[in-house]
Short mmCIF file of C-alpha atoms in Angstrom, two decimals:
data_model
loop_
_atom_site.label_atom_id
_atom_site.label_comp_id
_atom_site.label_asym_id
_atom_site.label_seq_id
_atom_site.Cartn_x
_atom_site.Cartn_y
_atom_site.Cartn_z
CA MET A 48 15.99 85.09 -26.14
CA SER A 49 13.13 87.46 -25.89
CA ASN A 50 10.85 88.09 -28.93
CA LYS A 51 9.92 91.61 -29.78
CA THR A 52 6.86 92.68 -31.63
CA THR A 53 7.02 95.07 -34.80
CA LEU A 54 5.66 97.79 -32.43
CA HIS A 55 8.69 97.49 -29.77
CA ALA A 56 10.34 100.84 -30.98
CA LYS A 57 7.17 102.71 -30.59
CA HIS A 58 6.92 101.36 -27.01
CA ILE A 59 10.20 102.57 -26.10
CA GLU A 60 9.63 106.01 -27.81
CA ALA A 61 6.67 106.40 -25.74
CA GLY A 62 8.67 105.76 -22.32
CA ALA A 63 7.20 102.31 -21.65
CA LYS A 64 8.37 100.13 -18.91
CA MET A 65 9.13 96.75 -20.59
CA VAL A 66 8.78 93.48 -18.98
CA ASP A 67 9.15 89.75 -20.10
CA PHE A 68 5.82 88.03 -20.84
CA HIS A 69 6.13 84.49 -21.67
CA GLY A 70 9.19 85.23 -23.87
CA TRP A 71 7.83 88.48 -25.25
CA GLU A 72 9.28 92.00 -24.24
CA MET A 73 6.15 94.02 -23.82
CA PRO A 74 5.14 97.21 -22.16
CA ILE A 75 3.62 96.69 -18.76
CA ASN A 76 2.79 100.41 -18.51
CA TYR A 77 3.75 103.81 -20.08
CA GLY A 78 3.78 105.56 -16.81
CA SER A 79 0.59 104.74 -14.83
CA GLN A 80 -1.38 101.76 -15.39
CA ILE A 81 -4.33 103.13 -13.54
CA GLU A 82 -4.57 106.26 -15.81
CA GLU A 83 -4.53 104.10 -18.90
CA HIS A 84 -7.32 101.94 -17.28
CA HIS A 85 -9.25 105.02 -17.03
CA ALA A 86 -8.30 106.03 -20.52
CA VAL A 87 -10.26 102.90 -21.93
CA ARG A 88 -13.02 103.30 -19.64
CA GLN A 89 -13.71 106.97 -20.44
CA LYS A 90 -12.32 107.60 -24.08
CA ALA A 91 -9.95 105.30 -25.76
CA GLY A 92 -6.92 103.20 -25.15
CA MET A 93 -4.64 101.02 -27.41
CA PHE A 94 -2.72 97.86 -26.80
CA ASP A 95 -0.15 96.06 -28.79
CA VAL A 96 -1.42 92.53 -28.92
CA SER A 97 0.98 91.60 -31.75
CA HIS A 98 2.56 88.76 -29.91
CA MET A 99 -0.73 86.83 -29.93
CA THR A 100 -0.85 83.83 -32.46
CA ILE A 101 -2.82 83.94 -35.74
CA VAL A 102 -3.66 80.72 -37.40
CA ASP A 103 -5.56 80.28 -40.60
CA VAL A 104 -7.29 76.82 -40.96
CA THR A 105 -8.30 76.19 -44.32
CA GLY A 106 -9.39 73.28 -46.55
CA ASP A 107 -12.30 71.01 -47.47
CA GLU A 108 -12.71 69.69 -43.97
CA ALA A 109 -11.82 72.77 -42.02
CA GLN A 110 -15.57 72.77 -40.51
CA ALA A 111 -15.37 69.03 -39.61
CA TYR A 112 -11.87 69.54 -38.13
CA LEU A 113 -12.81 72.54 -35.89
CA ARG A 114 -16.22 70.86 -34.84
CA LYS A 115 -13.72 67.97 -33.48
CA LEU A 116 -11.15 70.45 -32.15
CA VAL A 117 -13.02 72.86 -29.77
CA ASN A 118 -15.80 72.41 -27.37
CA ASN A 119 -17.79 75.13 -29.08
CA ASP A 120 -19.51 74.26 -32.29
CA VAL A 121 -18.48 76.25 -35.53
CA ALA A 122 -21.39 74.96 -37.26
CA LYS A 123 -23.17 77.59 -35.39
CA LEU A 124 -21.39 80.12 -37.64
CA THR A 125 -23.24 80.80 -40.86
CA VAL A 126 -22.68 84.50 -41.30
CA ALA A 127 -19.36 85.45 -43.06
CA GLY A 128 -17.11 87.26 -40.33
CA LYS A 129 -18.88 86.06 -37.22
CA ALA A 130 -16.67 85.14 -34.45
CA LEU A 131 -16.96 82.53 -31.80
CA TYR A 132 -15.14 82.18 -28.27
CA THR A 133 -14.29 78.84 -27.26
CA GLY A 134 -11.98 76.43 -25.32
CA MET A 135 -9.60 73.78 -26.93
CA LEU A 136 -9.64 70.68 -24.75
CA ASN A 137 -7.39 67.76 -24.26
CA GLU A 138 -8.77 64.28 -24.01
CA GLU A 139 -9.04 64.74 -19.98
CA GLY A 140 -11.45 67.70 -20.56
CA GLY A 141 -8.87 70.28 -19.36
CA VAL A 142 -8.38 73.63 -21.35
CA ILE A 143 -5.41 73.75 -23.48
CA ASP A 144 -6.21 77.30 -24.45
CA ASP A 145 -9.10 79.57 -24.97
CA LEU A 146 -9.44 81.27 -28.52
CA ILE A 147 -11.61 83.22 -30.90
CA ILE A 148 -12.40 81.55 -34.32
CA TYR A 149 -13.62 83.92 -37.05
CA PHE A 150 -15.73 82.26 -39.81
CA PHE A 151 -15.32 83.22 -43.46
CA SER A 152 -16.63 80.08 -44.97
CA GLU A 153 -16.97 76.48 -43.94
CA THR A 154 -13.52 75.84 -45.72
CA SER A 155 -11.92 78.93 -44.12
CA TYR A 156 -11.51 80.12 -40.46
CA LYS A 157 -9.28 82.32 -38.72
CA LEU A 158 -8.13 81.52 -35.13
CA VAL A 159 -6.33 83.76 -32.55
CA VAL A 160 -4.94 81.80 -29.61
CA ASN A 161 -2.72 82.94 -26.84
CA SER A 162 0.93 83.75 -27.44
CA ALA A 163 2.12 82.00 -23.92
CA THR A 164 0.52 78.57 -25.29
CA ARG A 165 1.56 79.05 -28.96
CA GLU A 166 3.87 76.03 -29.20
CA LYS A 167 1.48 73.49 -27.44
CA ASP A 168 -1.39 74.85 -29.36
CA LEU A 169 0.22 74.36 -32.65
CA ALA A 170 1.48 70.99 -32.04
CA TRP A 171 -1.94 69.95 -30.66
CA MET A 172 -3.55 71.21 -33.70
CA ASN A 173 -1.52 69.82 -35.97
CA LYS A 174 -1.78 66.40 -34.29
CA GLN A 175 -5.40 66.36 -34.49
CA ALA A 176 -5.40 67.43 -38.24
CA GLN A 177 -3.79 64.25 -39.28
CA ASN A 178 -7.12 62.80 -40.24
CA PHE A 179 -8.63 65.73 -41.83
CA LYS A 180 -7.91 67.67 -45.25
CA VAL A 181 -7.09 70.89 -43.60
CA THR A 182 -4.26 73.28 -43.87
CA ILE A 183 -2.96 75.06 -40.75
CA THR A 184 -0.90 78.15 -41.40
CA GLU A 185 0.45 80.30 -38.82
CA ARG A 186 0.51 84.11 -39.92
CA PRO A 187 3.27 85.76 -37.89
CA GLU A 188 3.61 88.44 -40.65
CA PHE A 189 0.81 90.53 -39.02
CA GLY A 190 0.93 92.99 -36.08
CA MET A 191 -2.47 93.48 -34.03
CA ILE A 192 -3.53 96.47 -32.21
CA ALA A 193 -6.64 96.44 -29.85
CA VAL A 194 -8.29 99.96 -29.68
CA GLN A 195 -10.80 100.05 -26.97
CA GLY A 196 -12.92 102.47 -25.21
CA PRO A 197 -16.37 104.28 -25.62
CA GLN A 198 -14.63 106.68 -28.40
CA ALA A 199 -12.54 103.88 -29.99
CA LYS A 200 -14.62 103.18 -33.00
CA ALA A 201 -15.00 106.86 -33.86
CA ILE A 202 -11.39 107.56 -33.82
CA VAL A 203 -10.60 104.59 -35.63
CA ALA A 204 -13.16 105.80 -38.20
CA THR A 205 -11.21 108.92 -39.07
CA LEU A 206 -8.50 106.83 -40.09
CA LEU A 207 -10.19 104.36 -42.58
CA ASN A 208 -10.82 104.84 -46.30
CA ASP A 209 -14.28 104.86 -47.88
CA GLU A 210 -14.18 101.30 -48.40
CA GLN A 211 -13.19 100.33 -45.03
CA LEU A 212 -15.72 102.56 -43.35
CA ALA A 213 -18.29 100.87 -45.56
CA ALA A 214 -16.99 97.37 -44.54
CA VAL A 215 -17.24 98.29 -40.73
CA ASP A 216 -20.39 100.25 -40.87
CA GLY A 217 -23.08 98.66 -38.49
CA MET A 218 -20.85 95.68 -37.85
CA LYS A 219 -22.27 93.97 -34.76
CA PRO A 220 -20.29 92.74 -31.88
CA PHE A 221 -18.10 89.66 -32.24
CA PHE A 222 -17.62 90.18 -36.07
CA GLY A 223 -14.41 90.71 -38.27
CA VAL A 224 -14.00 91.74 -41.56
CA GLN A 225 -10.95 91.87 -44.09
CA THR A 226 -11.03 95.13 -45.69
CA GLY A 227 -8.00 96.40 -47.85
CA GLU A 228 -4.94 95.34 -45.89
CA LEU A 229 -6.49 95.54 -42.48
CA PHE A 230 -8.65 92.69 -40.61
CA ILE A 231 -10.89 94.62 -38.34
CA ALA A 232 -12.97 92.88 -35.72
CA THR A 233 -15.51 94.05 -33.08
CA THR A 234 -13.55 91.95 -30.42
CA GLY A 235 -11.83 92.81 -27.32
CA TYR A 236 -10.52 92.15 -23.79
CA THR A 237 -11.69 95.04 -21.80
CA GLY A 238 -15.55 95.24 -21.59
CA GLU A 239 -15.69 98.27 -23.71
CA ASP A 240 -16.57 98.90 -27.36
CA GLY A 241 -13.84 98.86 -29.85
CA TYR A 242 -11.82 97.02 -32.42
CA GLU A 243 -8.93 94.60 -32.70
CA ILE A 244 -7.00 95.61 -36.12
CA VAL A 245 -4.92 93.02 -37.65
CA VAL A 246 -2.45 94.95 -39.75
CA PRO A 247 0.70 93.97 -41.95
CA GLU A 248 3.73 94.36 -39.82
CA ALA A 249 5.22 97.00 -42.16
CA GLN A 250 2.37 99.25 -41.59
CA ALA A 251 1.88 98.59 -37.89
CA ALA A 252 3.95 101.38 -36.56
CA ASP A 253 2.39 103.91 -38.84
CA LEU A 254 -1.16 102.87 -37.70
CA TRP A 255 -0.01 103.14 -34.23
CA GLN A 256 1.39 106.57 -34.59
CA LYS A 257 -1.72 107.70 -36.33
CA LEU A 258 -3.92 106.48 -33.26
CA LEU A 259 -1.55 108.06 -30.91
CA ASP A 260 -1.94 111.22 -32.88
CA ALA A 261 -5.76 111.12 -32.87
CA GLY A 262 -5.53 110.78 -28.95
CA VAL A 263 -5.67 107.31 -28.38
CA ALA A 264 -3.62 106.41 -25.01
CA PRO A 265 -1.10 103.57 -25.21
CA CYS A 266 -1.88 100.97 -22.50
CA GLY A 267 0.31 98.34 -21.26
CA LEU A 268 -0.42 94.69 -19.96
CA GLY A 269 -0.94 96.03 -16.42
CA ALA A 270 -4.12 97.98 -17.63
CA ARG A 271 -5.11 95.16 -19.57
CA ASP A 272 -5.18 92.64 -16.83
CA THR A 273 -7.34 95.09 -14.39
CA LEU A 274 -9.68 95.88 -17.67
CA ARG A 275 -10.42 92.25 -18.47
CA LEU A 276 -10.79 91.28 -14.70
CA GLU A 277 -13.29 93.92 -14.26
CA ALA A 278 -14.93 92.60 -17.33
CA GLY A 279 -14.90 89.15 -15.75
CA MET A 280 -12.84 87.61 -18.73
CA ASN A 281 -10.54 84.78 -18.01
CA LEU A 282 -6.83 84.72 -18.35
CA TYR A 283 -5.29 81.56 -19.49
CA GLY A 284 -2.79 80.28 -17.27
CA LEU A 285 -4.53 81.84 -14.21
CA ASP A 286 -8.33 81.22 -14.23
CA MET A 287 -7.80 77.99 -16.21
CA ASP A 288 -5.32 75.60 -17.70
CA GLU A 289 -4.82 72.12 -18.70
CA THR A 290 -5.96 70.76 -15.34
CA VAL A 291 -9.17 72.68 -15.27
CA SER A 292 -12.31 71.88 -16.89
CA PRO A 293 -14.41 74.58 -18.80
CA LEU A 294 -17.30 73.73 -16.19
CA ALA A 295 -14.78 74.85 -13.24
CA ALA A 296 -13.99 78.18 -15.24
CA ASN A 297 -17.03 79.93 -16.10
CA MET A 298 -16.85 78.49 -19.51
CA ALA A 299 -19.94 76.19 -19.52
CA TRP A 300 -21.60 78.53 -21.74
CA THR A 301 -18.96 77.87 -24.48
CA ILE A 302 -19.84 74.14 -24.51
CA SER A 303 -22.14 73.11 -27.45
CA TRP A 304 -23.78 69.94 -26.14
CA GLU A 305 -26.07 69.81 -29.17
CA PRO A 306 -25.93 68.06 -31.47
CA THR A 307 -25.25 65.03 -29.18
CA ASP A 308 -23.44 63.13 -31.91
CA ARG A 309 -20.77 65.90 -32.32
CA ASN A 310 -17.78 64.09 -30.66
CA PHE A 311 -15.43 66.98 -29.76
CA ILE A 312 -12.39 66.20 -27.67
CA GLY A 313 -13.05 66.15 -24.12
CA ARG A 314 -16.84 65.54 -24.60
CA SER A 315 -17.18 62.25 -22.74
CA VAL A 316 -15.25 63.67 -19.65
CA LEU A 317 -17.20 66.81 -19.45
CA GLU A 318 -20.46 64.69 -19.80
CA ALA A 319 -19.58 62.73 -16.71
CA GLN A 320 -18.64 65.66 -14.72
CA LYS A 321 -21.71 67.45 -15.56
CA GLU A 322 -23.69 64.35 -14.54
CA ALA A 323 -21.82 64.13 -11.42
CA GLY A 324 -22.24 67.72 -10.64
CA ASP A 325 -18.90 67.63 -8.60
CA GLN A 326 -16.93 70.48 -10.32
CA PRO A 327 -15.96 73.33 -8.52
CA LYS A 328 -16.99 76.80 -10.10
CA LEU A 329 -15.53 80.16 -11.03
CA VAL A 330 -17.12 83.19 -9.20
CA GLY A 331 -16.40 86.93 -8.71
CA LEU A 332 -15.55 88.28 -5.22
CA VAL A 333 -16.05 91.89 -4.07
CA PHE A 334 -14.13 93.38 -1.14
CA GLU A 335 -14.78 96.78 -0.45
CA ALA A 336 -12.79 97.49 2.67
CA LYS A 337 -9.08 98.41 2.38
CA GLY A 338 -6.86 95.81 0.97
CA VAL A 339 -6.29 93.85 -2.28
CA LEU A 340 -7.48 90.34 -3.00
CA ARG A 341 -4.41 88.65 -4.61
CA THR A 342 -4.02 85.71 -6.84
CA GLY A 343 -3.37 82.55 -5.02
CA LEU A 344 -5.12 83.52 -1.71
CA LYS A 345 -6.97 80.95 -0.06
CA VAL A 346 -10.84 81.13 0.06
CA ILE A 347 -12.92 79.57 3.09
CA THR A 348 -16.52 78.62 2.59
CA PRO A 349 -18.65 76.24 4.69
CA ASP A 350 -18.18 73.51 2.16
CA GLY A 351 -14.56 73.49 1.90
CA ASP A 352 -11.54 75.83 0.61
CA GLY A 353 -11.19 77.63 -2.59
CA ILE A 354 -8.66 79.81 -4.08
CA ILE A 355 -8.27 83.31 -5.80
CA THR A 356 -7.34 82.57 -9.31
CA SER A 357 -6.97 86.38 -10.26
CA GLY A 358 -7.24 89.16 -7.85
CA THR A 359 -6.64 92.99 -8.26
CA PHE A 360 -7.74 96.31 -7.45
CA SER A 361 -10.37 97.76 -9.71
CA PRO A 362 -9.69 101.24 -10.57
CA THR A 363 -13.13 101.86 -11.99
CA LEU A 364 -14.84 100.74 -8.84
CA GLY A 365 -12.05 101.85 -6.30
CA HIS A 366 -11.85 98.57 -4.46
CA SER A 367 -10.67 95.00 -5.02
CA ILE A 368 -12.20 92.18 -6.99
CA ALA A 369 -11.19 88.84 -7.78
CA MET A 370 -12.36 85.50 -9.36
CA ALA A 371 -12.18 82.53 -7.29
CA ARG A 372 -12.64 78.82 -7.80
CA VAL A 373 -14.81 77.46 -4.98
CA PRO A 374 -17.04 74.50 -4.11
CA ARG A 375 -20.18 74.39 -6.52
CA SER A 376 -22.52 74.97 -3.53
CA VAL A 377 -21.35 78.45 -2.88
CA LYS A 378 -24.20 80.89 -4.21
CA PHE A 379 -24.21 84.35 -5.62
CA GLY A 380 -24.92 86.86 -2.74
CA ASP A 381 -23.12 84.58 -0.27
CA THR A 382 -20.42 86.10 2.15
CA ILE A 383 -17.32 84.00 2.39
CA GLN A 384 -13.83 84.74 3.63
CA VAL A 385 -10.40 85.19 2.17
CA GLU A 386 -7.27 84.58 4.12
CA MET A 387 -5.37 88.07 3.42
CA ARG A 388 -2.16 88.94 5.15
CA LYS A 389 -2.61 86.59 8.21
CA LYS A 390 -6.11 87.52 8.72
CA LEU A 391 -9.59 86.56 7.55
CA VAL A 392 -11.81 89.05 5.82
CA ASP A 393 -15.44 88.71 4.64
CA VAL A 394 -15.83 88.97 0.81
CA GLN A 395 -19.20 89.04 -1.18
CA VAL A 396 -19.79 86.19 -3.85
CA ILE A 397 -21.19 87.54 -7.18
CA LYS A 398 -21.40 86.55 -10.82
CA PRO A 399 -17.89 86.96 -12.32
CA SER A 400 -18.74 90.28 -14.14
CA PHE A 401 -17.94 93.69 -12.39
CA VAL A 402 -17.89 96.52 -15.01
CA ARG A 403 -19.01 96.89 -18.47
CA ASN A 404 -19.00 99.77 -20.81
CA GLY A 405 -17.73 101.99 -17.99
CA LYS A 406 -20.46 100.84 -15.52
CA LYS A 407 -20.56 98.92 -12.49
CA VAL A 408 -22.80 95.69 -13.30
CA PHE A 409 -23.36 93.99 -10.05
CA MET B 66 18.36 105.78 -12.76
CA SER B 67 16.09 106.77 -10.02
CA ASN B 68 16.32 110.18 -8.22
CA VAL B 69 18.04 109.87 -4.93
CA PRO B 70 18.48 113.16 -3.22
CA SER B 71 21.71 113.73 -1.30
CA GLU B 72 20.26 115.46 1.52
CA LEU B 73 18.29 112.46 2.73
CA LYS B 74 19.20 109.40 4.45
CA TYR B 75 17.96 106.01 3.61
CA ALA B 76 17.27 102.41 4.85
CA THR B 77 18.10 99.44 2.61
CA THR B 78 14.56 98.40 2.77
CA HIS B 79 13.81 101.40 0.76
CA GLU B 80 12.58 104.24 3.31
CA TRP B 81 14.11 107.56 3.06
CA VAL B 82 14.30 109.87 6.27
CA ARG B 83 14.71 113.69 6.27
CA ASN B 84 15.97 115.36 9.52
CA ASP B 85 13.63 118.16 10.01
CA GLY B 86 15.36 119.44 13.15
CA ASN B 87 14.23 119.46 16.76
CA GLY B 88 14.47 115.78 16.90
CA ILE B 89 11.73 115.18 14.21
CA VAL B 90 12.22 113.12 10.89
CA THR B 91 9.99 112.66 8.11
CA VAL B 92 9.94 109.21 6.66
CA GLY B 93 8.65 108.10 2.95
CA ILE B 94 9.75 105.52 0.48
CA THR B 95 12.13 106.03 -2.32
CA GLU B 96 11.32 106.84 -5.84
CA HIS B 97 13.00 103.46 -6.81
CA ALA B 98 10.58 101.59 -4.32
CA GLN B 99 7.45 103.25 -5.70
CA GLU B 100 8.90 102.48 -9.40
CA LEU B 101 9.12 98.83 -8.25
CA LEU B 102 5.65 98.74 -6.81
CA GLY B 103 3.75 100.53 -9.51
CA ASP B 104 0.37 102.48 -8.91
CA MET B 105 -0.36 102.82 -5.54
CA VAL B 106 -3.95 102.02 -4.45
CA PHE B 107 -3.92 101.93 -0.47
CA VAL B 108 -1.44 103.04 2.00
CA GLU B 109 -2.00 101.91 5.66
CA LEU B 110 -0.11 104.24 8.20
CA PRO B 111 0.74 103.95 11.92
CA ASP B 112 -1.38 105.75 14.28
CA VAL B 113 -0.06 108.99 15.72
CA ASP B 114 1.49 108.31 19.29
CA ASP B 115 2.59 104.65 18.22
CA GLU B 116 5.86 103.77 19.68
CA ILE B 117 8.10 102.32 16.68
CA GLY B 118 11.32 100.58 16.83
CA THR B 119 13.87 100.29 13.95
CA GLY B 120 12.91 97.28 11.77
CA ASP B 121 9.25 97.02 12.82
CA ASP B 122 6.81 96.68 10.21
CA VAL B 123 4.66 100.00 10.66
CA ALA B 124 3.16 100.57 7.57
CA VAL B 125 1.83 98.90 4.29
CA ALA B 126 2.03 100.14 0.57
CA GLU B 127 -0.20 98.45 -1.43
CA SER B 128 0.02 98.64 -5.20
CA VAL B 129 -2.15 97.25 -8.01
CA LYS B 130 0.68 94.67 -8.32
CA ALA B 131 1.50 93.80 -4.56
CA ALA B 132 1.46 94.72 -0.91
CA SER B 133 4.76 95.79 0.59
CA ASP B 134 5.61 96.30 4.30
CA ILE B 135 7.30 99.40 5.24
CA TYR B 136 9.82 99.30 8.16
CA ALA B 137 10.74 101.85 10.58
CA PRO B 138 14.04 103.45 9.66
CA ILE B 139 14.62 104.65 13.09
CA THR B 140 13.07 104.37 16.68
CA GLY B 141 10.84 106.89 18.22
CA THR B 142 7.11 108.01 18.44
CA VAL B 143 4.98 108.95 15.54
CA VAL B 144 4.00 112.34 15.62
CA GLU B 145 2.08 113.01 12.63
CA ILE B 146 0.79 111.01 9.60
CA ASN B 147 0.30 112.05 6.02
CA GLU B 148 -3.52 111.95 5.91
CA GLU B 149 -3.53 112.97 2.21
CA LEU B 150 -2.62 109.61 1.46
CA GLU B 151 -6.21 108.18 2.52
CA ASP B 152 -7.63 109.73 -0.46
CA SER B 153 -4.78 110.16 -2.78
CA PRO B 154 -2.45 107.31 -2.47
CA GLU B 155 -0.96 108.05 -6.03
CA LEU B 156 1.03 110.88 -4.33
CA VAL B 157 3.53 108.37 -3.22
CA ASN B 158 3.98 107.67 -6.96
CA SER B 159 4.05 111.16 -8.31
CA ASP B 160 6.09 112.88 -5.49
CA ALA B 161 7.85 110.38 -3.41
CA TYR B 162 10.06 112.82 -1.47
CA GLY B 163 7.52 115.40 -1.40
CA GLU B 164 3.78 115.12 -0.91
CA GLY B 165 4.02 111.46 -0.84
CA TRP B 166 5.64 111.35 2.56
CA LEU B 167 4.05 108.82 4.98
CA PHE B 168 4.79 109.85 8.55
CA LYS B 169 6.89 111.91 11.19
CA VAL B 170 8.87 110.45 14.00
CA LYS B 171 10.09 112.10 17.26
CA VAL B 172 13.26 110.19 17.34
CA ALA B 173 14.52 108.54 20.55
CA ASP B 174 18.24 108.79 19.80
CA GLU B 175 19.23 111.35 16.92
CA SER B 176 22.77 109.54 16.79
CA GLU B 177 20.62 106.56 15.05
CA LEU B 178 20.41 108.65 11.99
CA ASP B 179 24.29 108.15 11.36
CA SER B 180 23.69 104.45 10.93
CA LEU B 181 21.34 105.11 7.83
CA LEU B 182 22.67 105.10 4.48
CA ASP B 183 23.48 108.30 2.61
CA ALA B 184 22.52 108.72 -1.00
CA GLU B 185 25.78 107.22 -2.45
CA GLY B 186 25.37 104.18 -0.12
CA TYR B 187 21.61 103.76 -0.95
CA THR B 188 22.43 104.13 -4.72
CA ALA B 189 25.03 101.51 -4.72
CA SER B 190 22.52 99.12 -2.67
CA ILE B 191 19.91 99.33 -5.37
CA ALA B 192 22.41 98.96 -8.20
CA GLU B 193 23.33 95.55 -7.00
#
């Protein structure tokens, strides 16, 4: 049985091609995913991300619980509304999911986790909550719309009331604020400015229509994938999963090693891995000739093989880019090879970040 | 339902063939095929003067989603290729039966055209 978001009818109305996405019927494109991609880089586009799972964590021990649950440290959050990106690890140090945590107070947090991992995430969170005074509440009664692009904030501003305008005025990146019935956050998955807006289901279609009328292009999962890959952002299930350490997924920066007595789940395994220095790493690949680097292709390096975890054609750059997991000895600037359609091609290794704010960054 | 023009012939591998007369045919991929592939980013064509045989993989249509081989629907010699596709591969999406054509072939044996599917046959093949 397939789930439909509250915006399903709007997608059909806009001529979307719908696909199954981990049990959700979602738009892959509304005609051309490349045009949608350019709309986000050049003006403003919007994505229905209502399938994502919102979970409120509240209670006297909410902070202590989250400091155990995730590898980043929520104690770093001291300003109301500040958000934190982190992995949630299993005892073996593998990534159960990646998520964003919004801080309201030490007894109140909002988590946004992937829809594809919803069931195992909730099961794990509930299991770990047994020894803490916390309440874990899924919030399926909301829709979520990501509005992204250089003009996104200005266009959204035309639809807000005075109170909401004041609430978002000057809001820095990676913050969120509840204002009236909307939760508006300066987060996203495209490498552009913009908002992610959580809206009560009953009002989601109306907000979508107003954004559409204001010139925001509806964008599907196809554009979402090429945008996030250009921005060098991981996709759960491709770039990392339960068998992959955050050290091997370009997520080392999300690990808060200090204070050393914070015993988050997976810590001892990560410490041993760090000590051994034997984890592979996730790098960016650039291929400027004709052809597209695809997920799953074999990467050949002097120190052993690797694999492309995500590959695509970059509409902004006009050539192919990829993320690949390779031996740790591979350096940025190296030329290595990919086995593509029965032949070996040279690719350049870079830091996994290709485009930010509409511009090439390597 | 995809557009399947009645004046064209088709291969089950989603190529269309238009008889231009004088033993020359134009080859492209069908609207159904471009819909399946999505936005085209590269099209690799054969070279002019290449001898091609029915069923040979002679070209590649690479979309954001996947790379797909294109098979020769007929035997003959390539006499012209659509050079516009080098810079504008999206023509295959926007006008699959017109400006998105791939290459032209001087056919070795015109009777081979009769063994290709007609529009009705192709429509039935993609409905399965």
